[in-house]
Short mmCIF file of C-alpha atoms and ligand atoms in Angstrom, two decimals:
data_model
loop_
_atom_site.label_atom_id
_atom_site.label_comp_id
_atom_site.label_asym_id
_atom_site.label_seq_id
_atom_site.Cartn_x
_atom_site.Cartn_y
_atom_site.Cartn_z
CA UNK A 1022 0.00 0.00 0.00
CA UNK A 1023 2.99 2.15 -0.20
CA UNK A 1024 1.40 4.95 -2.13
CA UNK A 1025 2.50 8.41 -2.75
CA UNK A 1026 0.30 10.67 -4.73
CA UNK A 1027 2.48 12.85 -6.77
CA UNK A 1028 1.21 15.83 -8.57
CA UNK A 1029 3.17 18.52 -10.31
CA UNK A 1030 1.71 21.96 -9.80
CA UNK A 1031 0.07 23.79 -12.64
CA UNK A 1032 2.48 25.63 -14.92
CA UNK A 1033 4.21 27.86 -12.48
CA UNK A 1034 7.62 29.37 -12.47
CA UNK A 1035 9.60 28.30 -9.44
CA UNK A 1036 10.37 31.12 -7.13
CA UNK A 1037 13.96 32.21 -7.02
CA UNK A 1038 15.90 31.47 -3.88
CA UNK A 1039 15.26 33.96 -1.18
CA UNK A 1040 18.42 35.76 -0.35
CA UNK A 1041 17.43 36.79 3.10
CA UNK A 1042 16.36 34.32 5.74
CA UNK A 1043 13.63 35.74 7.92
CA UNK A 1044 14.01 37.23 11.31
CA UNK A 1045 13.34 34.61 13.96
CA UNK A 1046 12.05 36.43 16.95
CA UNK A 1047 11.67 33.64 19.45
CA UNK A 1048 15.29 33.01 20.26
CA UNK A 1049 17.29 36.08 19.26
CA UNK A 1050 20.65 34.99 20.59
CA UNK A 1051 23.49 32.51 20.13
CA UNK A 1052 22.60 30.05 17.47
CA UNK A 1053 20.57 32.71 15.76
CA UNK A 1054 23.70 34.63 14.87
CA UNK A 1055 23.71 33.42 11.33
CA UNK A 1056 20.17 34.55 10.70
CA UNK A 1057 20.76 37.93 12.30
CA UNK A 1058 23.98 38.55 10.42
CA UNK A 1059 22.20 37.80 7.19
CA UNK A 1060 19.52 40.31 8.05
CA UNK A 1061 22.24 42.81 8.66
CA UNK A 1062 23.71 42.15 5.24
CA UNK A 1063 20.45 42.46 3.36
CA UNK A 1064 19.98 42.94 0.48
CA UNK A 1065 23.27 41.17 -0.22
CA UNK A 1066 22.83 37.51 -1.12
CA UNK A 1067 22.72 35.12 1.80
CA UNK A 1068 25.76 33.01 2.38
CA UNK A 1069 25.28 29.91 0.35
CA UNK A 1070 25.58 26.75 2.37
CA UNK A 1071 27.61 23.96 0.94
CA UNK A 1072 25.96 21.68 -1.55
CA UNK A 1073 27.39 18.54 -2.97
CA UNK A 1074 26.09 19.13 -6.44
CA UNK A 1075 25.34 22.26 -8.40
CA UNK A 1076 21.72 23.26 -8.84
CA UNK A 1077 20.22 21.65 -11.89
CA UNK A 1078 18.42 23.47 -14.64
CA UNK A 1079 14.96 24.81 -13.91
CA UNK A 1080 12.46 21.97 -13.59
CA UNK A 1081 9.83 21.18 -16.12
CA UNK A 1082 6.63 23.00 -15.32
CA UNK A 1083 4.07 21.30 -17.51
CA UNK A 1084 0.99 20.37 -15.52
CA UNK A 1085 0.75 16.65 -14.90
CA UNK A 1086 -2.17 14.68 -13.55
CA UNK A 1087 -2.09 13.05 -10.19
CA UNK A 1088 -0.02 9.89 -10.36
CA UNK A 1089 0.37 7.26 -7.72
CA UNK A 1090 4.03 6.63 -7.13
CA UNK A 1091 4.65 3.68 -4.89
CA UNK A 1092 8.02 3.34 -3.29
CA UNK A 1093 7.66 -0.13 -1.92
CA UNK A 1094 5.73 -3.25 -2.61
CA UNK A 1095 2.00 -2.90 -1.98
CA UNK A 1096 0.54 -5.82 -0.10
CA UNK A 1097 -2.27 -6.37 -2.58
CA UNK A 1098 -2.23 -7.04 -5.38
CA UNK A 1099 1.17 -8.71 -5.24
CA UNK A 1100 3.70 -6.61 -7.13
CA UNK A 1101 6.08 -8.10 -9.68
CA UNK A 1102 8.66 -10.07 -7.74
CA UNK A 1103 11.71 -8.28 -9.06
CA UNK A 1104 10.40 -4.77 -9.24
CA UNK A 1105 8.92 -3.56 -5.98
CA UNK A 1106 9.18 0.05 -7.06
CA UNK A 1107 7.38 -0.22 -10.37
CA UNK A 1108 4.33 2.01 -10.24
CA UNK A 1109 1.10 0.06 -10.28
CA UNK A 1110 -1.93 1.52 -12.01
CA UNK A 1111 -2.84 4.81 -10.39
CA UNK A 1112 -4.98 4.36 -7.32
CA UNK A 1113 -7.02 7.35 -8.32
CA UNK A 1114 -8.12 8.43 -11.75
CA UNK A 1115 -6.08 11.28 -13.20
CA UNK A 1116 -7.36 14.49 -11.72
CA UNK A 1117 -7.21 17.96 -13.13
CA UNK A 1118 -3.97 19.62 -12.19
CA UNK A 1119 -5.67 21.96 -9.78
CA UNK A 1120 -7.65 19.28 -7.96
CA UNK A 1121 -6.60 18.56 -4.41
CA UNK A 1122 -4.56 15.46 -3.91
CA UNK A 1123 -6.32 12.91 -1.77
CA UNK A 1124 -4.64 9.94 -0.26
CA UNK A 1125 -6.52 6.74 -0.85
CA UNK A 1126 -6.54 4.18 1.91
CA UNK A 1127 -4.26 1.25 1.41
CA UNK A 1128 -5.76 -1.91 0.03
CA UNK A 1129 -6.48 -4.62 2.55
CA UNK A 1130 -3.43 -6.72 3.17
CA UNK A 1131 -3.40 -10.36 2.40
CA UNK A 1132 0.28 -10.91 2.76
CA UNK A 1133 -0.25 -14.46 3.83
CA UNK A 1134 -1.98 -15.43 0.65
CA UNK A 1135 -0.03 -15.06 -2.52
CA UNK A 1136 2.49 -12.45 -1.40
CA UNK A 1137 5.67 -12.02 -3.36
CA UNK A 1138 8.94 -13.52 -2.21
CA UNK A 1139 10.08 -10.07 -1.06
CA UNK A 1140 6.91 -9.41 0.79
CA UNK A 1141 6.90 -12.68 2.63
CA UNK A 1142 10.61 -12.24 3.38
CA UNK A 1143 9.82 -8.89 4.85
CA UNK A 1144 6.94 -10.34 6.86
CA UNK A 1145 9.30 -13.00 8.15
CA UNK A 1146 11.64 -10.35 9.48
CA UNK A 1147 8.78 -8.48 11.12
CA UNK A 1148 7.45 -11.68 12.59
CA UNK A 1149 10.95 -12.64 13.72
CA UNK A 1150 11.35 -9.28 15.43
CA UNK A 1151 8.05 -9.66 17.23
CA UNK A 1152 8.49 -13.35 18.02
CA UNK A 1153 8.54 -12.88 21.80
CA UNK A 1154 5.14 -11.27 21.72
CA UNK A 1155 3.88 -13.77 19.19
CA UNK A 1156 5.13 -16.63 21.33
CA UNK A 1157 3.49 -15.47 24.52
CA UNK A 1158 0.16 -14.69 22.87
CA UNK A 1159 0.20 -18.02 21.03
CA UNK A 1160 0.80 -19.78 24.36
CA UNK A 1161 -2.44 -18.28 25.71
CA UNK A 1162 -4.38 -19.96 22.93
CA UNK A 1163 -2.80 -23.34 23.48
CA UNK A 1164 -5.51 -24.02 26.09
CA UNK A 1165 -8.57 -25.76 24.76
CA UNK A 1166 -11.05 -23.74 26.82
CA UNK A 1167 -12.23 -20.21 26.28
CA UNK A 1168 -12.83 -19.02 29.82
CA UNK A 1169 -11.98 -16.19 32.20
CA UNK A 1170 -8.56 -17.69 32.84
CA UNK A 1171 -7.75 -17.39 29.16
CA UNK A 1172 -8.79 -13.74 29.13
CA UNK A 1173 -6.65 -13.11 32.22
CA UNK A 1174 -3.64 -14.73 30.57
CA UNK A 1175 -4.29 -12.74 27.44
CA UNK A 1176 -4.42 -9.54 29.46
CA UNK A 1177 -1.00 -10.32 30.92
CA UNK A 1178 0.43 -11.16 27.51
CA UNK A 1179 -0.87 -7.93 25.98
CA UNK A 1180 0.43 -5.83 28.86
CA UNK A 1181 3.82 -7.55 28.58
CA UNK A 1182 3.83 -6.65 24.91
CA UNK A 1183 3.68 -2.92 25.77
CA UNK A 1184 0.07 -2.58 24.70
CA UNK A 1185 -0.73 -0.43 27.72
CA UNK A 1186 -3.72 -0.60 30.01
CA UNK A 1187 -6.24 1.29 27.88
CA UNK A 1188 -5.55 -0.52 24.63
CA UNK A 1189 -5.42 -3.88 26.42
CA UNK A 1190 -8.80 -3.24 28.02
CA UNK A 1191 -10.22 -2.13 24.70
CA UNK A 1192 -8.92 -5.26 22.96
CA UNK A 1193 -10.25 -7.61 25.63
CA UNK A 1194 -13.71 -6.01 25.57
CA UNK A 1195 -13.74 -6.06 21.80
CA UNK A 1196 -12.64 -9.70 21.72
CA UNK A 1197 -15.32 -10.78 24.21
CA UNK A 1198 -17.92 -9.04 22.06
CA UNK A 1199 -16.69 -10.72 18.88
CA UNK A 1200 -16.53 -14.14 20.54
CA UNK A 1201 -20.09 -13.72 21.80
CA UNK A 1202 -21.36 -12.58 18.41
CA UNK A 1203 -19.74 -15.46 16.58
CA UNK A 1204 -20.34 -17.95 19.37
CA UNK A 1205 -16.73 -19.06 18.90
CA UNK A 1206 -15.44 -21.84 21.07
CA UNK A 1207 -12.28 -22.89 19.26
CA UNK A 1208 -9.05 -21.24 20.45
CA UNK A 1209 -7.83 -20.83 16.86
CA UNK A 1210 -11.06 -19.05 15.93
CA UNK A 1211 -10.75 -16.79 18.97
CA UNK A 1212 -7.16 -16.03 18.09
CA UNK A 1213 -8.29 -15.05 14.61
CA UNK A 1214 -10.90 -12.75 16.18
CA UNK A 1215 -8.14 -11.17 18.27
CA UNK A 1216 -6.20 -10.54 15.07
CA UNK A 1217 -9.31 -8.81 13.69
CA UNK A 1218 -9.66 -6.71 16.82
CA UNK A 1219 -6.01 -5.63 16.70
CA UNK A 1220 -6.18 -4.90 12.96
CA UNK A 1221 -9.29 -2.76 13.48
CA UNK A 1222 -7.63 -0.87 16.32
CA UNK A 1223 -4.50 -0.25 14.24
CA UNK A 1224 -6.38 0.62 11.06
CA UNK A 1225 -6.51 4.39 11.70
CA UNK A 1226 -2.69 4.40 11.74
CA UNK A 1227 -2.57 3.05 8.21
CA UNK A 1228 -2.21 6.01 5.92
CA UNK A 1229 0.07 6.66 2.97
CA UNK A 1230 2.46 9.54 2.93
CA UNK A 1231 1.37 11.94 0.24
CA UNK A 1232 3.79 13.91 -1.81
CA UNK A 1233 3.17 16.14 -4.78
CA UNK A 1234 0.54 18.38 -3.32
CA UNK A 1235 3.24 20.96 -2.72
CA UNK A 1236 6.48 21.53 -4.54
CA UNK A 1237 8.49 20.81 -2.63
CA UNK A 1238 6.82 18.66 -0.03
CA UNK A 1239 8.80 19.59 3.05
CA UNK A 1240 9.21 16.74 5.52
CA UNK A 1241 10.76 17.46 8.89
CA UNK A 1242 12.04 14.46 10.80
CA UNK A 1243 12.53 14.45 14.58
CA UNK A 1244 13.08 11.97 17.36
CA UNK A 1245 15.22 10.96 20.29
CA UNK A 1246 18.90 10.14 19.88
CA UNK A 1247 19.62 7.06 17.85
CA UNK A 1248 15.99 6.32 17.00
CA UNK A 1249 16.89 5.83 13.33
CA UNK A 1250 16.08 9.24 11.83
CA UNK A 1251 19.02 9.54 9.47
CA UNK A 1252 18.87 5.91 8.37
CA UNK A 1253 15.14 6.17 7.68
CA UNK A 1254 15.68 9.38 5.72
CA UNK A 1255 18.37 7.60 3.72
CA UNK A 1256 16.10 4.68 2.91
CA UNK A 1257 13.23 6.99 2.07
CA UNK A 1258 15.47 9.09 -0.18
CA UNK A 1259 16.44 6.01 -2.11
CA UNK A 1260 12.83 5.00 -2.55
CA UNK A 1261 11.82 8.49 -3.61
CA UNK A 1262 14.74 8.84 -5.99
CA UNK A 1263 13.94 5.45 -7.50
CA UNK A 1264 10.39 6.65 -7.99
CA UNK A 1265 11.81 9.63 -9.90
CA UNK A 1266 11.00 12.16 -7.23
CA UNK A 1267 13.70 14.79 -6.90
CA UNK A 1268 14.93 15.07 -3.34
CA UNK A 1269 16.97 17.64 -1.45
CA UNK A 1270 18.36 16.74 1.95
CA UNK A 1271 18.81 19.25 4.75
CA UNK A 1272 21.48 18.31 7.29
CA UNK A 1273 19.89 20.20 10.15
CA UNK A 1274 21.78 18.11 12.70
CA UNK A 1275 24.61 20.60 12.70
CA UNK A 1276 26.14 19.65 16.04
CA UNK A 1277 28.06 16.60 14.95
CA UNK A 1278 30.25 16.45 11.86
CA UNK A 1279 29.46 12.74 11.73
CA UNK A 1280 25.75 13.47 11.38
CA UNK A 1281 26.32 15.61 8.30
CA UNK A 1282 28.65 12.98 6.88
CA UNK A 1283 26.20 10.19 7.54
CA UNK A 1284 23.50 12.02 5.62
CA UNK A 1285 26.07 12.93 2.96
CA UNK A 1286 26.72 9.24 2.33
CA UNK A 1287 23.04 8.76 1.57
CA UNK A 1288 23.07 11.88 -0.62
CA UNK A 1289 26.04 10.59 -2.62
CA UNK A 1290 24.62 7.11 -2.86
CA UNK A 1291 21.35 8.45 -4.23
CA UNK A 1292 22.86 11.28 -6.25
CA UNK A 1293 20.74 13.83 -4.50
CA UNK A 1294 21.77 17.23 -3.26
CA UNK A 1295 22.38 18.05 0.36
CA UNK A 1296 22.46 21.35 2.13
CA UNK A 1297 24.38 21.64 5.34
CA UNK A 1298 26.57 23.97 7.28
CA UNK A 1299 28.86 22.51 9.87
CA UNK A 1300 28.24 24.10 13.23
CA UNK A 1301 25.61 26.40 11.74
CA UNK A 1302 22.17 27.09 13.00
CA UNK A 1303 19.82 24.16 12.25
CA UNK A 1304 16.94 26.53 11.56
CA UNK A 1305 19.05 28.51 9.09
CA UNK A 1306 20.11 25.33 7.29
CA UNK A 1307 16.48 24.24 7.10
CA UNK A 1308 15.47 27.64 5.78
CA UNK A 1309 18.14 27.47 3.09
CA UNK A 1310 17.14 23.97 2.12
CA UNK A 1311 13.48 24.84 1.70
CA UNK A 1312 14.37 27.99 -0.24
CA UNK A 1313 16.72 26.03 -2.48
CA UNK A 1314 14.13 23.27 -2.85
CA UNK A 1315 11.62 25.80 -4.10
CA UNK A 1316 14.09 27.47 -6.43
CA UNK A 1317 15.24 24.17 -7.87
CA UNK A 1318 11.76 22.70 -8.21
CA UNK A 1319 12.47 19.73 -5.97
CA UNK A 1320 9.66 17.35 -5.21
CA UNK A 1321 10.71 16.69 -1.63
CA UNK A 1322 12.91 18.35 0.97
CA UNK A 1323 13.79 16.05 3.86
CA UNK A 1324 15.04 17.80 6.98
CA UNK A 1325 17.16 15.63 9.27
CA UNK A 1326 17.32 17.00 12.81
CA UNK A 1327 19.53 16.13 15.76
CA UNK A 1328 18.27 13.63 18.29
CA UNK A 1329 16.89 15.00 21.53
CA UNK A 1330 14.89 13.94 24.55
CA UNK A 1331 11.48 15.51 25.08
CA UNK A 1332 12.67 16.52 28.53
CA UNK A 1333 15.40 18.73 27.04
CA UNK A 1334 13.21 21.78 26.80
CA UNK A 1335 15.70 24.06 25.07
CA UNK A 1336 16.25 21.43 22.40
CA UNK A 1337 12.52 21.00 21.95
CA UNK A 1338 12.27 24.76 21.54
CA UNK A 1339 14.98 24.55 18.93
CA UNK A 1340 12.81 22.10 16.98
CA UNK A 1341 9.88 24.47 17.23
CA UNK A 1342 12.13 27.20 15.91
CA UNK A 1343 13.16 25.03 12.95
CA UNK A 1344 9.48 24.53 12.20
CA UNK A 1345 8.73 28.25 12.39
CA UNK A 1346 11.68 29.20 10.23
CA UNK A 1347 10.80 26.57 7.63
CA UNK A 1348 7.37 28.15 7.53
CA UNK A 1349 8.96 31.49 6.77
CA UNK A 1350 10.66 29.97 3.74
CA UNK A 1351 7.37 28.46 2.59
CA UNK A 1352 4.27 29.40 4.50
CA UNK A 1353 2.57 26.07 3.80
CA UNK A 1354 5.57 24.11 5.11
CA UNK A 1355 6.48 21.88 6.78
CA UNK A 1356 3.92 19.64 5.14
CA UNK A 1357 4.86 16.68 7.23
CA UNK A 1358 6.40 16.52 10.68
CA UNK A 1359 7.50 12.96 11.34
CA UNK A 1360 8.60 11.39 14.57
CA UNK A 1361 10.92 8.42 14.35
CA UNK A 1362 10.54 6.02 17.23
CA UNK A 1363 12.63 3.02 18.11
CA UNK A 1364 10.29 0.03 18.33
CA UNK A 1365 12.26 -1.27 21.31
CA UNK A 1366 11.42 1.74 23.43
CA UNK A 1367 8.31 0.11 24.85
CA UNK A 1368 5.68 2.24 26.51
CA UNK A 1369 8.11 5.14 26.53
CA UNK A 1370 7.43 5.44 22.81
CA UNK A 1371 3.91 6.61 23.66
CA UNK A 1372 5.35 9.27 25.96
CA UNK A 1373 7.63 10.39 23.12
CA UNK A 1374 4.71 10.57 20.71
CA UNK A 1375 2.73 12.69 23.15
CA UNK A 1376 5.61 15.06 23.91
CA UNK A 1377 6.74 15.59 20.31
CA UNK A 1378 3.15 15.92 19.16
CA UNK A 1379 2.43 18.54 21.80
CA UNK A 1380 5.55 20.46 20.80
CA UNK A 1381 5.38 20.13 17.02
CA UNK A 1382 2.03 18.82 15.90
CA UNK A 1383 3.11 15.53 14.36
CA UNK A 1384 1.63 14.34 11.09
CA UNK A 1385 3.19 10.89 10.99
CA UNK A 1386 5.43 8.30 12.58
CA UNK A 1387 8.19 5.99 11.45
CA UNK A 1388 8.69 3.03 13.78
CA UNK A 1389 12.14 1.48 13.42
CA UNK A 1390 14.02 -1.57 14.69
CA UNK A 1391 11.04 -3.88 14.71
CA UNK A 1392 13.52 -6.57 13.68
CA UNK A 1393 15.20 -6.66 17.09
CA UNK A 1394 13.59 -7.38 20.41
CA UNK A 1395 10.62 -5.11 19.91
CA UNK A 1396 7.34 -6.19 21.41
CA UNK A 1397 5.19 -4.21 19.03
CA UNK A 1398 2.18 -3.72 21.28
CA UNK A 1399 2.99 -0.05 21.69
CA UNK A 1400 1.43 0.61 18.31
CA UNK A 1401 -1.88 -0.47 19.80
CA UNK A 1402 -1.30 1.95 22.67
CA UNK A 1403 -0.53 4.72 20.17
CA UNK A 1404 -3.64 3.87 18.17
CA UNK A 1405 -5.73 4.00 21.33
CA UNK A 1406 -4.29 7.14 22.85
CA UNK A 1407 -2.60 9.27 20.16
CA UNK A 1408 -3.57 7.87 16.75
CA UNK A 1409 -0.95 9.44 14.52
CA UNK A 1410 -0.43 7.67 11.18
CA UNK A 1411 2.48 5.26 10.94
CA UNK A 1412 3.84 5.93 7.48
CA UNK A 1413 6.67 3.43 7.60
CA UNK A 1414 8.14 0.72 9.71
CA UNK A 1415 11.77 -0.31 9.72
CA UNK A 1416 12.83 -3.92 10.12
CA UNK A 1417 16.56 -3.61 9.55
CA UNK A 1418 19.39 -1.40 8.41
CA UNK A 1419 19.24 -2.24 4.75
CA UNK A 1420 17.52 -0.25 2.08
CA UNK A 1421 14.70 -2.69 1.57
CA UNK A 1422 14.00 -2.80 5.28
CA UNK A 1423 11.69 0.19 5.24
CA UNK A 1424 8.09 -0.67 4.51
CA UNK A 1425 4.70 0.89 4.67
CA UNK A 1426 2.63 0.06 7.68
CA UNK A 1427 -0.25 -2.27 7.18
CA UNK A 1428 -2.57 -2.87 10.11
CA UNK A 1429 -3.62 -6.37 9.11
CA UNK A 1430 -0.08 -7.55 8.48
CA UNK A 1431 1.13 -6.07 11.71
CA UNK A 1432 -1.68 -7.71 13.68
CA UNK A 1433 -0.80 -11.05 12.11
CA UNK A 1434 2.90 -10.60 12.88
CA UNK A 1435 2.08 -9.64 16.43
CA UNK A 1436 0.23 -12.89 17.02
CA UNK A 1437 3.09 -15.02 15.73
N1 LIG B 1492 18.15 -3.19 13.39
C1 LIG B 1492 17.81 -1.98 12.95
N2 LIG B 1492 18.67 -0.97 13.09
C2 LIG B 1492 18.31 0.25 12.65
C3 LIG B 1492 17.05 0.49 12.04
N3 LIG B 1492 16.98 1.80 11.73
C4 LIG B 1492 18.15 2.35 12.13
N4 LIG B 1492 18.96 1.43 12.68
C5 LIG B 1492 20.29 1.59 13.26
O1 LIG B 1492 20.18 2.43 14.41
C6 LIG B 1492 21.36 3.18 14.59
C7 LIG B 1492 21.01 4.66 14.72
O2 LIG B 1492 20.47 5.08 13.51
P1 LIG B 1492 20.54 6.58 13.02
O3 LIG B 1492 19.80 6.66 11.75
O4 LIG B 1492 21.91 7.12 13.06
O5 LIG B 1492 19.69 7.25 14.18
P2 LIG B 1492 19.40 8.79 14.41
O6 LIG B 1492 18.05 8.88 14.99
O7 LIG B 1492 19.64 9.56 13.16
O8 LIG B 1492 20.51 9.14 15.50
P3 LIG B 1492 20.96 10.59 16.03
O9 LIG B 1492 21.07 11.46 14.83
O10 LIG B 1492 22.27 10.32 16.69
O11 LIG B 1492 19.93 11.04 16.99
C8 LIG B 1492 22.23 2.89 13.36
O12 LIG B 1492 23.17 1.94 13.71
C9 LIG B 1492 21.25 2.33 12.36
O13 LIG B 1492 21.86 1.46 11.44
C10 LIG B 1492 16.14 -0.63 11.90
O14 LIG B 1492 15.01 -0.53 11.42
N5 LIG B 1492 16.58 -1.82 12.37
MG1 LIG B 1493 20.86 11.21 12.80
#
């Protein structure tokens, strides 16, 4: 279901790069020096941050209808085995250039039946990552009787899987209702009903990332240290570039040289441009990237930010500043604010979602490292308490290990 809707804007001349980053009034000291000095120099051109490649010629501006551009294998229908990135037929009929882009829901997953080799391989890794949870839930259904003891055991297993009290209670109530309705008595049938209940709970999280409604689509990526932000951006860049979307990377993690280099490796690998400024102000770098993205007609600008804990208030304020300054470069941006969460974080992931959402207004999540020792239930807790779409899940460090989230598949993987 990995669908992007990509739409070029109607014939419009890209705006030239702004030469003067805006005044940022919220934090007028220290790291803001770059912005302030540029204001002082106006109308002289702003200092150009380093880029790895020169700006290309002006982009084509012919209006193009909405086109679905998948960047990974959709669960149904099975994609060609060797070409997971080949666009399937558009999910929506071509729309007039001015029509709003609407994201269609993903098709129902039936990964178990007739999936491609890649898809089932990917499911295996997800299932392998969640095997502890799968094992303990499967053990509950090894009993022949459906009684209160089974529900008690199931409650324990769900809580152990990081599902949280509210989501666990919801699932148990929902399961009891389904069992009653169907008059199920077989443990396997009840387990299947639990899969249905989990899939229904997770369904609101299943939403494709949409690009093409804005040029560029500006995607800001945040999260705690080491969650997998840069790696996920790298994988996503590759997918986008393969799908012929033009991408510009913003190395807004300016504290560590290694962070800029790490993103630079992905930029080189994918032959995309990167804007960075060692030791510079992350908001200024982001501003420059969005301005350059507009001037160069890029489809997507991905802003990589430094890791931070939600308790580090000054660093959370810095993120808010990046968001505000990006908005000054393009008043409709950022179009997406993504939080990357490490799937092994357990219930703390929910706390991170709440804190980053309160600070930034999240539009989507990427859940990484579901190939390790993750329990996975936290997605149910997120769905119950802060249902923010999960655009992608990561099940490894390799390129192909980033996939779209599918509620049904995830529910099946969770139950082993
Ligand atoms: N197993 C596994 N490892 C992952 C996954 N995603 C990222 N990693 C690894 O996690 C580590 C941290 O990833 P980064 O992308 O550098 O994380 P980050 O959030 O950018 O880190 P900071 O910028 O330092 O905050 C790296 O070793 C990645 O290879 C995943 O889905 N599975
Ligand atoms: Mg990083």
